[in-house]
Every structure is written in structure tokens, then in C-alpha cells.
GROMACS .gro file of N, CA, C and O in nm:
model
  528
    1MET      N    1   1.214   0.972   0.925
    1MET     CA    2   1.177   1.107   0.888
    1MET      C    3   1.065   1.153   0.980
    1MET      O    4   0.957   1.095   0.985
    2ARG      N    5   1.093   1.256   1.054
    2ARG     CA    6   1.002   1.305   1.158
    2ARG      C    7   0.866   1.347   1.101
    2ARG      O    8   0.761   1.314   1.156
    3ALA      N    9   0.863   1.421   0.990
    3ALA     CA   10   0.737   1.471   0.933
    3ALA      C   11   0.647   1.354   0.891
    3ALA      O   12   0.526   1.356   0.913
    4PHE      N   13   0.706   1.251   0.831
    4PHE     CA   14   0.630   1.132   0.790
    4PHE      C   15   0.572   1.064   0.913
    4PHE      O   16   0.453   1.033   0.917
    5ARG      N   17   0.656   1.045   1.013
    5ARG     CA   18   0.611   0.978   1.135
    5ARG      C   19   0.495   1.054   1.199
    5ARG      O   20   0.394   0.994   1.236
    6GLU      N   21   0.509   1.184   1.211
    6GLU     CA   22   0.404   1.264   1.275
    6GLU      C   23   0.275   1.260   1.195
    6GLU      O   24   0.166   1.251   1.253
    7ALA      N   25   0.284   1.265   1.064
    7ALA     CA   26   0.164   1.260   0.980
    7ALA      C   27   0.095   1.124   0.992
    7ALA      O   28  -0.028   1.116   1.005
    8VAL      N   29   0.173   1.016   0.989
    8VAL     CA   30   0.116   0.882   1.004
    8VAL      C   31   0.051   0.867   1.140
    8VAL      O   32  -0.064   0.819   1.152
    9GLU      N   33   0.120   0.908   1.244
    9GLU     CA   34   0.065   0.896   1.380
    9GLU      C   35  -0.062   0.978   1.398
    9GLU      O   36  -0.150   0.939   1.474
   10ALA      N   37  -0.074   1.089   1.327
   10ALA     CA   38  -0.193   1.173   1.334
   10ALA      C   39  -0.305   1.120   1.243
   10ALA      O   40  -0.417   1.172   1.247
   11GLY      N   41  -0.274   1.020   1.161
   11GLY     CA   42  -0.372   0.968   1.068
   11GLY      C   43  -0.400   1.062   0.953
   11GLY      O   44  -0.504   1.053   0.887
   12ASP      N   45  -0.307   1.153   0.925
   12ASP     CA   46  -0.324   1.254   0.820
   12ASP      C   47  -0.256   1.206   0.692
   12ASP      O   48  -0.144   1.246   0.661
   13ILE      N   49  -0.326   1.123   0.616
   13ILE     CA   50  -0.268   1.064   0.496
   13ILE      C   51  -0.248   1.169   0.388
   13ILE      O   52  -0.157   1.156   0.305
   14ASP      N   53  -0.326   1.276   0.387
   14ASP     CA   54  -0.302   1.384   0.291
   14ASP      C   55  -0.166   1.448   0.318
   14ASP      O   56  -0.093   1.480   0.224
   15ALA      N   57  -0.131   1.466   0.445
   15ALA     CA   58   0.000   1.521   0.479
   15ALA      C   59   0.111   1.423   0.441
   15ALA      O   60   0.218   1.464   0.396
   16VAL      N   61   0.085   1.294   0.459
   16VAL     CA   62   0.181   1.192   0.416
   16VAL      C   63   0.203   1.204   0.265
   16VAL      O   64   0.316   1.205   0.217
   17ALA      N   65   0.093   1.215   0.189
   17ALA     CA   66   0.103   1.224   0.043
   17ALA      C   67   0.183   1.346   0.001
   17ALA      O   68   0.257   1.341  -0.098
   18ASP      N   69   0.172   1.455   0.076
   18ASP     CA   70   0.248   1.576   0.043
   18ASP      C   71   0.399   1.556   0.055
   18ASP      O   72   0.476   1.631  -0.003
   19LEU      N   73   0.440   1.454   0.129
   19LEU     CA   74   0.582   1.425   0.150
   19LEU      C   75   0.639   1.332   0.043
   19LEU      O   76   0.759   1.308   0.039
   20LEU      N   77   0.552   1.280  -0.045
   20LEU     CA   78   0.594   1.184  -0.145
   20LEU      C   79   0.633   1.252  -0.276
   20LEU      O   80   0.562   1.341  -0.324
   21ALA      N   81   0.744   1.208  -0.333
   21ALA     CA   82   0.783   1.253  -0.467
   21ALA      C   83   0.686   1.194  -0.569
   21ALA      O   84   0.628   1.087  -0.546
   22GLU      N   85   0.669   1.260  -0.681
   22GLU     CA   86   0.580   1.209  -0.786
   22GLU      C   87   0.624   1.071  -0.832
   22GLU      O   88   0.542   0.987  -0.866
   23ASP      N   89   0.756   1.046  -0.833
   23ASP     CA   90   0.809   0.919  -0.882
   23ASP      C   91   0.849   0.824  -0.768
   23ASP      O   92   0.931   0.734  -0.787
   24VAL      N   93   0.789   0.841  -0.651
   24VAL     CA   94   0.818   0.753  -0.537
   24VAL      C   95   0.793   0.608  -0.578
   24VAL      O   96   0.706   0.579  -0.660
   25VAL      N   97   0.872   0.519  -0.520
   25VAL     CA   98   0.854   0.376  -0.543
   25VAL      C   99   0.821   0.313  -0.408
   25VAL      O  100   0.899   0.324  -0.313
   26PHE      N  101   0.704   0.248  -0.401
   26PHE     CA  102   0.660   0.179  -0.280
   26PHE      C  103   0.682   0.030  -0.298
   26PHE      O  104   0.636  -0.029  -0.396
   27THR      N  105   0.752  -0.031  -0.204
   27THR     CA  106   0.774  -0.175  -0.205
   27THR      C  107   0.697  -0.234  -0.088
   27THR      O  108   0.723  -0.203   0.028
   28SER      N  109   0.601  -0.318  -0.122
   28SER     CA  110   0.508  -0.378  -0.027
   28SER      C  111   0.573  -0.496   0.047
   28SER      O  112   0.656  -0.565  -0.011
   29PRO      N  113   0.526  -0.522   0.168
   29PRO     CA  114   0.577  -0.640   0.239
   29PRO      C  115   0.517  -0.771   0.189
   29PRO      O  116   0.566  -0.877   0.221
   30VAL      N  117   0.411  -0.763   0.108
   30VAL     CA  118   0.342  -0.886   0.070
   30VAL      C  119   0.330  -0.905  -0.082
   30VAL      O  120   0.274  -1.005  -0.126
   31VAL      N  121   0.382  -0.812  -0.160
   31VAL     CA  122   0.376  -0.823  -0.306
   31VAL      C  123   0.517  -0.802  -0.361
   31VAL      O  124   0.586  -0.709  -0.319
   32PHE      N  125   0.558  -0.886  -0.454
   32PHE     CA  126   0.694  -0.879  -0.506
   32PHE      C  127   0.718  -0.752  -0.586
   32PHE      O  128   0.821  -0.687  -0.571
   33LYS      N  129   0.625  -0.717  -0.674
   33LYS     CA  130   0.643  -0.605  -0.766
   33LYS      C  131   0.627  -0.471  -0.694
   33LYS      O  132   0.526  -0.447  -0.628
   34PRO      N  133   0.724  -0.380  -0.707
   34PRO     CA  134   0.709  -0.247  -0.647
   34PRO      C  135   0.600  -0.166  -0.719
   34PRO      O  136   0.568  -0.192  -0.835
   35TYR      N  137   0.545  -0.070  -0.649
   35TYR     CA  138   0.443   0.020  -0.704
   35TYR      C  139   0.505   0.157  -0.724
   35TYR      O  140   0.538   0.224  -0.626
   36PRO      N  141   0.521   0.202  -0.848
   36PRO     CA  142   0.578   0.335  -0.872
   36PRO      C  143   0.468   0.442  -0.879
   36PRO      O  144   0.362   0.420  -0.937
   37GLY      N  145   0.495   0.555  -0.817
   37GLY     CA  146   0.407   0.670  -0.832
   37GLY      C  147   0.341   0.714  -0.703
   37GLY      O  148   0.309   0.633  -0.615
   38LYS      N  149   0.323   0.843  -0.694
   38LYS     CA  150   0.264   0.905  -0.575
   38LYS      C  151   0.118   0.864  -0.555
   38LYS      O  152   0.078   0.835  -0.442
   39ALA      N  153   0.038   0.860  -0.660
   39ALA     CA  154  -0.104   0.832  -0.646
   39ALA      C  155  -0.129   0.693  -0.588
   39ALA      O  156  -0.206   0.677  -0.494
   40ILE      N  157  -0.063   0.591  -0.643
   40ILE     CA  158  -0.085   0.454  -0.594
   40ILE      C  159  -0.026   0.438  -0.454
   40ILE      O  160  -0.086   0.372  -0.368
   41THR      N  161   0.088   0.499  -0.428
   41THR     CA  162   0.148   0.489  -0.294
   41THR      C  163   0.058   0.552  -0.190
   41THR      O  164   0.033   0.493  -0.084
   42ALA      N  165   0.006   0.670  -0.217
   42ALA     CA  166  -0.085   0.736  -0.122
   42ALA      C  167  -0.211   0.654  -0.101
   42ALA      O  168  -0.260   0.642   0.013
   43ALA      N  169  -0.265   0.595  -0.208
   43ALA     CA  170  -0.386   0.514  -0.195
   43ALA      C  171  -0.360   0.389  -0.110
   43ALA      O  172  -0.443   0.350  -0.027
   44ILE      N  173  -0.244   0.328  -0.130
   44ILE     CA  174  -0.208   0.211  -0.049
   44ILE      C  175  -0.194   0.251   0.097
   44ILE      O  176  -0.246   0.184   0.188
   45LEU      N  177  -0.126   0.361   0.123
   45LEU     CA  178  -0.107   0.406   0.262
   45LEU      C  179  -0.239   0.442   0.328
   45LEU      O  180  -0.260   0.417   0.447
   46ARG      N  181  -0.332   0.499   0.251
   46ARG     CA  182  -0.464   0.531   0.306
   46ARG      C  183  -0.536   0.403   0.347
   46ARG      O  184  -0.595   0.394   0.455
   47ALA      N  185  -0.530   0.300   0.263
   47ALA     CA  186  -0.595   0.172   0.295
   47ALA      C  187  -0.528   0.105   0.414
   47ALA      O  188  -0.596   0.052   0.502
   48VAL      N  189  -0.396   0.108   0.418
   48VAL     CA  190  -0.324   0.048   0.531
   48VAL      C  191  -0.363   0.116   0.662
   48VAL      O  192  -0.380   0.050   0.764
   49SER      N  193  -0.381   0.246   0.658
   49SER     CA  194  -0.418   0.319   0.780
   49SER      C  195  -0.554   0.274   0.832
   49SER      O  196  -0.583   0.285   0.952
   50GLN      N  197  -0.639   0.221   0.743
   50GLN     CA  198  -0.770   0.171   0.784
   50GLN      C  199  -0.763   0.025   0.827
   50GLN      O  200  -0.845  -0.020   0.907
   51VAL      N  201  -0.665  -0.048   0.777
   51VAL     CA  202  -0.650  -0.190   0.808
   51VAL      C  203  -0.577  -0.212   0.940
   51VAL      O  204  -0.614  -0.299   1.019
   52PHE      N  205  -0.474  -0.132   0.964
   52PHE     CA  206  -0.397  -0.148   1.088
   52PHE      C  207  -0.479  -0.103   1.208
   52PHE      O  208  -0.542   0.002   1.204
   53GLU      N  209  -0.472  -0.182   1.313
   53GLU     CA  210  -0.533  -0.147   1.441
   53GLU      C  211  -0.420  -0.128   1.543
   53GLU      O  212  -0.319  -0.197   1.536
   54ASP      N  213  -0.439  -0.038   1.634
   54ASP     CA  214  -0.341  -0.013   1.741
   54ASP      C  215  -0.200   0.010   1.686
   54ASP      O  216  -0.101  -0.034   1.745
   55PHE      N  217  -0.192   0.080   1.575
   55PHE     CA  218  -0.063   0.110   1.513
   55PHE      C  219   0.015   0.208   1.598
   55PHE      O  220  -0.040   0.308   1.645
   56ARG      N  221   0.143   0.180   1.616
   56ARG     CA  222   0.230   0.276   1.685
   56ARG      C  223   0.375   0.251   1.646
   56ARG      O  224   0.418   0.137   1.628
   57TYR      N  225   0.446   0.363   1.629
   57TYR     CA  226   0.589   0.354   1.605
   57TYR      C  227   0.658   0.332   1.738
   57TYR      O  228   0.625   0.395   1.839
   58GLU      N  229   0.756   0.243   1.738
   58GLU     CA  230   0.830   0.209   1.859
   58GLU      C  231   0.969   0.271   1.861
   58GLU      O  232   1.024   0.297   1.967
   59LYS      N  233   1.027   0.290   1.742
   59LYS     CA  234   1.166   0.333   1.734
   59LYS      C  235   1.189   0.401   1.601
   59LYS      O  236   1.128   0.366   1.500
   60GLU      N  237   1.280   0.498   1.601
   60GLU     CA  238   1.318   0.567   1.478
   60GLU      C  239   1.470   0.566   1.466
   60GLU      O  240   1.541   0.601   1.560
   61LEU      N  241   1.518   0.523   1.350
   61LEU     CA  242   1.661   0.518   1.324
   61LEU      C  243   1.690   0.605   1.203
   61LEU      O  244   1.611   0.610   1.109
   62ALA      N  245   1.804   0.673   1.203
   62ALA     CA  246   1.838   0.761   1.092
   62ALA      C  247   1.980   0.735   1.045
   62ALA      O  248   2.070   0.708   1.124
   63GLY      N  249   1.998   0.743   0.913
   63GLY     CA  250   2.129   0.729   0.854
   63GLY      C  251   2.211   0.854   0.878
   63GLY      O  252   2.158   0.960   0.912
   64PRO      N  253   2.342   0.846   0.859
   64PRO     CA  254   2.430   0.958   0.889
   64PRO      C  255   2.406   1.083   0.805
   64PRO      O  256   2.430   1.194   0.851
   65ASP      N  257   2.355   1.065   0.682
   65ASP     CA  258   2.333   1.183   0.597
   65ASP      C  259   2.191   1.237   0.609
   65ASP      O  260   2.157   1.336   0.544
   66GLY      N  261   2.106   1.173   0.689
   66GLY     CA  262   1.970   1.221   0.709
   66GLY      C  263   1.874   1.186   0.597
   66GLY      O  264   1.757   1.222   0.602
   67ARG      N  265   1.921   1.116   0.496
   67ARG     CA  266   1.834   1.084   0.383
   67ARG      C  267   1.771   0.946   0.394
   67ARG      O  268   1.679   0.914   0.319
   68ASP      N  269   1.819   0.866   0.487
   68ASP     CA  270   1.764   0.733   0.509
   68ASP      C  271   1.714   0.722   0.652
   68ASP      O  272   1.782   0.764   0.746
   69SER      N  273   1.594   0.666   0.667
   69SER     CA  274   1.534   0.646   0.798
   69SER      C  275   1.468   0.510   0.804
   69SER      O  276   1.425   0.457   0.701
   70ALA      N  277   1.457   0.459   0.925
   70ALA     CA  278   1.383   0.336   0.949
   70ALA      C  279   1.292   0.361   1.069
   70ALA      O  280   1.338   0.408   1.173
   71LEU      N  281   1.164   0.335   1.051
   71LEU     CA  282   1.066   0.353   1.157
   71LEU      C  283   1.008   0.217   1.192
   71LEU      O  284   0.939   0.155   1.111
   72VAL      N  285   1.038   0.169   1.312
   72VAL     CA  286   0.993   0.038   1.358
   72VAL      C  287   0.855   0.054   1.421
   72VAL      O  288   0.834   0.144   1.503
   73PHE      N  289   0.761  -0.034   1.381
   73PHE     CA  290   0.625  -0.020   1.432
   73PHE      C  291   0.567  -0.153   1.477
   73PHE      O  292   0.619  -0.260   1.445
   74THR      N  293   0.456  -0.144   1.551
   74THR     CA  294   0.374  -0.259   1.586
   74THR      C  295   0.230  -0.224   1.549
   74THR      O  296   0.191  -0.107   1.545
   75ALA      N  297   0.152  -0.328   1.523
   75ALA     CA  298   0.011  -0.310   1.489
   75ALA      C  299  -0.059  -0.445   1.498
   75ALA      O  300   0.005  -0.548   1.523
   76ARG      N  301  -0.189  -0.441   1.477
   76ARG     CA  302  -0.268  -0.564   1.464
   76ARG      C  303  -0.348  -0.554   1.335
   76ARG      O  304  -0.389  -0.447   1.294
   77VAL      N  305  -0.371  -0.670   1.275
   77VAL     CA  306  -0.457  -0.681   1.157
   77VAL      C  307  -0.545  -0.804   1.177
   77VAL      O  308  -0.492  -0.915   1.189
   78GLY      N  309  -0.674  -0.781   1.186
   78GLY     CA  310  -0.765  -0.895   1.202
   78GLY      C  311  -0.730  -0.984   1.318
   78GLY      O  312  -0.737  -1.105   1.308
   79GLY      N  313  -0.690  -0.926   1.429
   79GLY     CA  314  -0.656  -1.004   1.548
   79GLY      C  315  -0.515  -1.059   1.550
   79GLY      O  316  -0.472  -1.116   1.649
   80ARG      N  317  -0.441  -1.042   1.442
   80ARG     CA  318  -0.302  -1.088   1.436
   80ARG      C  319  -0.208  -0.972   1.467
   80ARG      O  320  -0.218  -0.866   1.409
   81GLU      N  321  -0.118  -0.996   1.562
   81GLU     CA  322  -0.018  -0.894   1.594
   81GLU      C  323   0.097  -0.905   1.495
   81GLU      O  324   0.131  -1.013   1.449
   82LEU      N  325   0.152  -0.789   1.462
   82LEU     CA  326   0.268  -0.787   1.375
   82LEU      C  327   0.360  -0.674   1.415
   82LEU      O  328   0.322  -0.581   1.485
   83SER      N  329   0.481  -0.687   1.371
   83SER     CA  330   0.578  -0.579   1.386
   83SER      C  331   0.637  -0.558   1.248
   83SER      O  332   0.634  -0.646   1.162
   84GLY      N  333   0.688  -0.438   1.228
   84GLY     CA  334   0.741  -0.408   1.097
   84GLY      C  335   0.830  -0.287   1.098
   84GLY      O  336   0.858  -0.228   1.203
   85CYS      N  337   0.872  -0.250   0.978
   85CYS     CA  338   0.960  -0.136   0.964
   85CYS      C  339   0.932  -0.066   0.832
   85CYS      O  340   0.917  -0.131   0.729
   86ASP      N  341   0.922   0.065   0.838
   86ASP     CA  342   0.915   0.150   0.719
   86ASP      C  343   1.057   0.200   0.691
   86ASP      O  344   1.116   0.268   0.775
   87PHE      N  345   1.110   0.163   0.575
   87PHE     CA  346   1.241   0.212   0.533
   87PHE      C  347   1.217   0.326   0.434
   87PHE      O  348   1.151   0.305   0.331
   88ILE      N  349   1.267   0.443   0.466
   88ILE     CA  350   1.238   0.563   0.389
   88ILE      C  351   1.367   0.623   0.335
   88ILE      O  352   1.465   0.638   0.409
   89HIS      N  353   1.365   0.658   0.207
   89HIS     CA  354   1.475   0.733   0.147
   89HIS      C  355   1.420   0.864   0.095
   89HIS      O  356   1.316   0.868   0.030
   90VAL      N  357   1.490   0.972   0.123
   90VAL     CA  358   1.450   1.105   0.080
   90VAL      C  359   1.546   1.152  -0.029
   90VAL      O  360   1.668   1.143  -0.014
   91GLY      N  361   1.490   1.201  -0.138
   91GLY     CA  362   1.570   1.251  -0.248
   91GLY      C  363   1.628   1.388  -0.218
   91GLY      O  364   1.602   1.448  -0.113
   92GLU      N  365   1.705   1.438  -0.311
   92GLU     CA  366   1.769   1.569  -0.294
   92GLU      C  367   1.669   1.682  -0.278
   92GLU      O  368   1.700   1.785  -0.219
   93ASP      N  369   1.547   1.661  -0.329
   93ASP     CA  370   1.443   1.764  -0.317
   93ASP      C  371   1.371   1.760  -0.182
   93ASP      O  372   1.280   1.839  -0.157
   94GLY      N  373   1.410   1.666  -0.095
   94GLY     CA  374   1.350   1.656   0.038
   94GLY      C  375   1.223   1.573   0.042
   94GLY      O  376   1.162   1.559   0.148
   95LEU      N  377   1.184   1.515  -0.071
   95LEU     CA  378   1.064   1.433  -0.076
   95LEU      C  379   1.101   1.285  -0.074
   95LEU      O  380   1.209   1.245  -0.119
   96ILE      N  381   1.010   1.204  -0.025
   96ILE     CA  382   1.032   1.059  -0.016
   96ILE      C  383   1.028   1.001  -0.156
   96ILE      O  384   0.927   1.013  -0.226
   97ASP      N  385   1.137   0.936  -0.196
   97ASP     CA  386   1.140   0.874  -0.328
   97ASP      C  387   1.143   0.722  -0.322
   97ASP      O  388   1.125   0.655  -0.423
   98GLU      N  389   1.164   0.667  -0.203
   98GLU     CA  390   1.158   0.523  -0.183
   98GLU      C  391   1.094   0.495  -0.047
   98GLU      O  392   1.133   0.555   0.054
   99LEU      N  393   0.998   0.404  -0.046
   99LEU     CA  394   0.935   0.360   0.078
   99LEU      C  395   0.918   0.209   0.070
   99LEU      O  396   0.847   0.158  -0.017
  100THR      N  397   0.990   0.140   0.157
  100THR     CA  398   0.984  -0.006   0.162
  100THR      C  399   0.932  -0.045   0.299
  100THR      O  400   0.980   0.005   0.401
  101VAL      N  401   0.834  -0.134   0.300
  101VAL     CA  402   0.776  -0.181   0.426
  101VAL      C  403   0.801  -0.330   0.439
  101VAL      O  404   0.784  -0.405   0.343
  102MET      N  405   0.843  -0.370   0.558
  102MET     CA  406   0.859  -0.512   0.590
  102MET      C  407   0.781  -0.541   0.716
  102MET      O  408   0.775  -0.455   0.805
  103VAL      N  409   0.719  -0.660   0.723
  103VAL     CA  410   0.646  -0.701   0.842
  103VAL      C  411   0.676  -0.845   0.877
  103VAL      O  412   0.719  -0.923   0.791
  104ARG      N  413   0.652  -0.877   1.001
  104ARG     CA  414   0.665  -1.013   1.052
  104ARG      C  415   0.566  -1.031   1.165
  104ARG      O  416   0.519  -0.930   1.216
  105PRO      N  417   0.528  -1.143   1.207
  105PRO     CA  418   0.561  -1.276   1.154
  105PRO      C  419   0.476  -1.307   1.031
  105PRO      O  420   0.392  -1.226   0.990
  106LEU      N  421   0.495  -1.426   0.979
  106LEU     CA  422   0.424  -1.467   0.859
  106LEU      C  423   0.273  -1.457   0.877
  106LEU      O  424   0.202  -1.410   0.787
  107SER      N  425   0.222  -1.495   0.992
  107SER     CA  426   0.076  -1.490   1.014
  107SER      C  427   0.025  -1.346   1.007
  107SER      O  428  -0.084  -1.321   0.955
  108GLY      N  429   0.104  -1.250   1.054
  108GLY     CA  430   0.067  -1.109   1.043
  108GLY      C  431   0.073  -1.061   0.900
  108GLY      O  432  -0.015  -0.987   0.853
  109ALA      N  433   0.177  -1.103   0.827
  109ALA     CA  434   0.189  -1.066   0.686
  109ALA      C  435   0.074  -1.125   0.605
  109ALA      O  436   0.020  -1.058   0.516
  110GLN      N  437   0.035  -1.246   0.637
  110GLN     CA  438  -0.077  -1.309   0.565
  110GLN      C  439  -0.208  -1.236   0.593
  110GLN      O  440  -0.289  -1.215   0.502
  111ALA      N  441  -0.229  -1.196   0.718
  111ALA     CA  442  -0.350  -1.120   0.752
  111ALA      C  443  -0.351  -0.986   0.680
  111ALA      O  444  -0.455  -0.941   0.629
  112LEU      N  445  -0.236  -0.921   0.674
  112LEU     CA  446  -0.224  -0.794   0.603
  112LEU      C  447  -0.251  -0.813   0.454
  112LEU      O  448  -0.324  -0.734   0.393
  113ALA      N  449  -0.194  -0.916   0.395
  113ALA     CA  450  -0.214  -0.943   0.252
  113ALA      C  451  -0.362  -0.967   0.223
  113ALA      O  452  -0.416  -0.915   0.124
  114ALA      N  453  -0.430  -1.043   0.308
  114ALA     CA  454  -0.572  -1.070   0.286
  114ALA      C  455  -0.656  -0.942   0.298
  114ALA      O  456  -0.742  -0.916   0.215
  115ALA      N  457  -0.628  -0.863   0.400
  115ALA     CA  458  -0.705  -0.740   0.421
  115ALA      C  459  -0.682  -0.640   0.309
  115ALA      O  460  -0.776  -0.575   0.262
  116MET      N  461  -0.557  -0.626   0.265
  116MET     CA  462  -0.527  -0.532   0.157
  116MET      C  463  -0.577  -0.585   0.023
  116MET      O  464  -0.625  -0.509  -0.061
  117GLY      N  465  -0.567  -0.715   0.003
  117GLY     CA  466  -0.617  -0.775  -0.122
  117GLY      C  467  -0.765  -0.751  -0.139
  117GLY      O  468  -0.812  -0.724  -0.251
  118ALA      N  469  -0.840  -0.757  -0.030
  118ALA     CA  470  -0.984  -0.733  -0.036
  118ALA      C  471  -1.016  -0.589  -0.074
  118ALA      O  472  -1.125  -0.561  -0.124
  119ARG      N  473  -0.922  -0.497  -0.053
  119ARG     CA  474  -0.944  -0.356  -0.082
  119ARG      C  475  -0.874  -0.309  -0.210
  119ARG      O  476  -0.885  -0.193  -0.246
  120PHE      N  477  -0.803  -0.397  -0.276
  120PHE     CA  478  -0.713  -0.350  -0.380
  120PHE      C  479  -0.784  -0.286  -0.500
  120PHE      O  480  -0.733  -0.190  -0.557
  121ASP      N  481  -0.900  -0.335  -0.537
  121ASP     CA  482  -0.973  -0.270  -0.647
  121ASP      C  483  -1.004  -0.124  -0.613
  121ASP      O  484  -0.990  -0.035  -0.697
  122ASP      N  485  -1.046  -0.100  -0.489
  122ASP     CA  486  -1.074   0.038  -0.445
  122ASP      C  487  -0.947   0.121  -0.440
  122ASP      O  488  -0.950   0.241  -0.471
  123ILE      N  489  -0.836   0.061  -0.402
  123ILE     CA  490  -0.708   0.131  -0.398
  123ILE      C  491  -0.670   0.178  -0.538
  123ILE      O  492  -0.632   0.293  -0.558
  124VAL      N  493  -0.684   0.090  -0.635
  124VAL     CA  494  -0.650   0.124  -0.773
  124VAL      C  495  -0.743   0.235  -0.824
  124VAL      O  496  -0.698   0.330  -0.889
  125LYS      N  497  -0.872   0.226  -0.795
  125LYS     CA  498  -0.967   0.330  -0.837
  125LYS      C  499  -0.930   0.465  -0.777
  125LYS      O  500  -0.935   0.567  -0.845
  126GLU      N  501  -0.896   0.466  -0.648
  126GLU     CA  502  -0.856   0.592  -0.584
  126GLU      C  503  -0.731   0.648  -0.650
  126GLU      O  504  -0.724   0.769  -0.677
  127ALA      N  505  -0.633   0.563  -0.675
  127ALA     CA  506  -0.509   0.609  -0.737
  127ALA      C  507  -0.535   0.668  -0.876
  127ALA      O  508  -0.481   0.772  -0.911
  128GLU      N  509  -0.619   0.601  -0.953
  128GLU     CA  510  -0.652   0.650  -1.087
  128GLU      C  511  -0.723   0.785  -1.080
  128GLU      O  512  -0.695   0.875  -1.159
  129ALA      N  513  -0.813   0.802  -0.984
  129ALA     CA  514  -0.887   0.927  -0.970
  129ALA      C  515  -0.794   1.041  -0.928
  129ALA      O  516  -0.807   1.154  -0.976
  130ARG      N  517  -0.698   1.012  -0.843
  130ARG     CA  518  -0.606   1.117  -0.795
  130ARG      C  519  -0.496   1.149  -0.895
  130ARG      O  520  -0.438   1.255  -0.890
  131ALA      N  521  -0.468   1.054  -0.984
  131ALA     CA  522  -0.360   1.075  -1.083
  131ALA      C  523  -0.404   1.170  -1.194
  131ALA      O  524  -0.320   1.222  -1.266
  132VAL      N  525  -0.533   1.190  -1.206
  132VAL     CA  526  -0.585   1.276  -1.315
  132VAL      C  527  -0.561   1.421  -1.285
  132VAL      O  528  -0.557   1.471  -1.182
   0.00000   0.00000   0.00000
């Protein structure tokens, strides 16, 4: 999805949040349980944007109906290089209703999990404040 990609690349997480459906489901690369809801998804994406270094999208793939996209990226976290993919599904209303992120290699995923885990209390507080 071009608008999502452009907002992420610009570091404009508020614009990213505007593209999310209220009932969006975010599936993390390092946590089994999905996170439902716009507030928590936006808070997670805001934290990730601070954790990732040298983030850049390398490739964009789109499904035939335009509702599914895959954005392949590279980044570093705490000196560990990783590559990954954002899988995006857009609902009939044009908003993102599913966002699944996968990363590799394991050492990069572990660095990401540690960095995000250290921020998770703040992520939850931000989500709760924005959900009101």
C-alpha cells in the first residue's frame, strides 16, 4: 500500500495511524498473540520507528485485487541487521484491517524483541491514553 509506505518512510506515524481501521489486528514477529485495535497498533508502530535504525523498504508486492500488499524491508536493531516484510490487508473501507510483520534472522528478531520488550509498558500506556 503506497500511502502506508510513504508515511512510514517519512516517519509520520500519525499518518500511518490514520490508515488503520479501528479494529485492525497487528501480528508481531516476536509475540504469538495478535494485538487488536488501532490504539495499540499505532503505539507499537511508533515504538518500532524509534527502535529500527537505517530502515528502508526494498520491494513492494501487490495482490491482484489491490487489497493485499507485502512491503519487504531491511533495518538494524542494536547493531543486528535484519530483513522483514509487512503484510497488509485493506478492508472494503480502504483502511488497513490486518498488519502482519515477519523478520529474520533469529538474532535480529531477538534484538527486536528485547528492544520492544524494554518499551512495552510505555507502549501500553500510550495506547490506553489514545484509546480514550
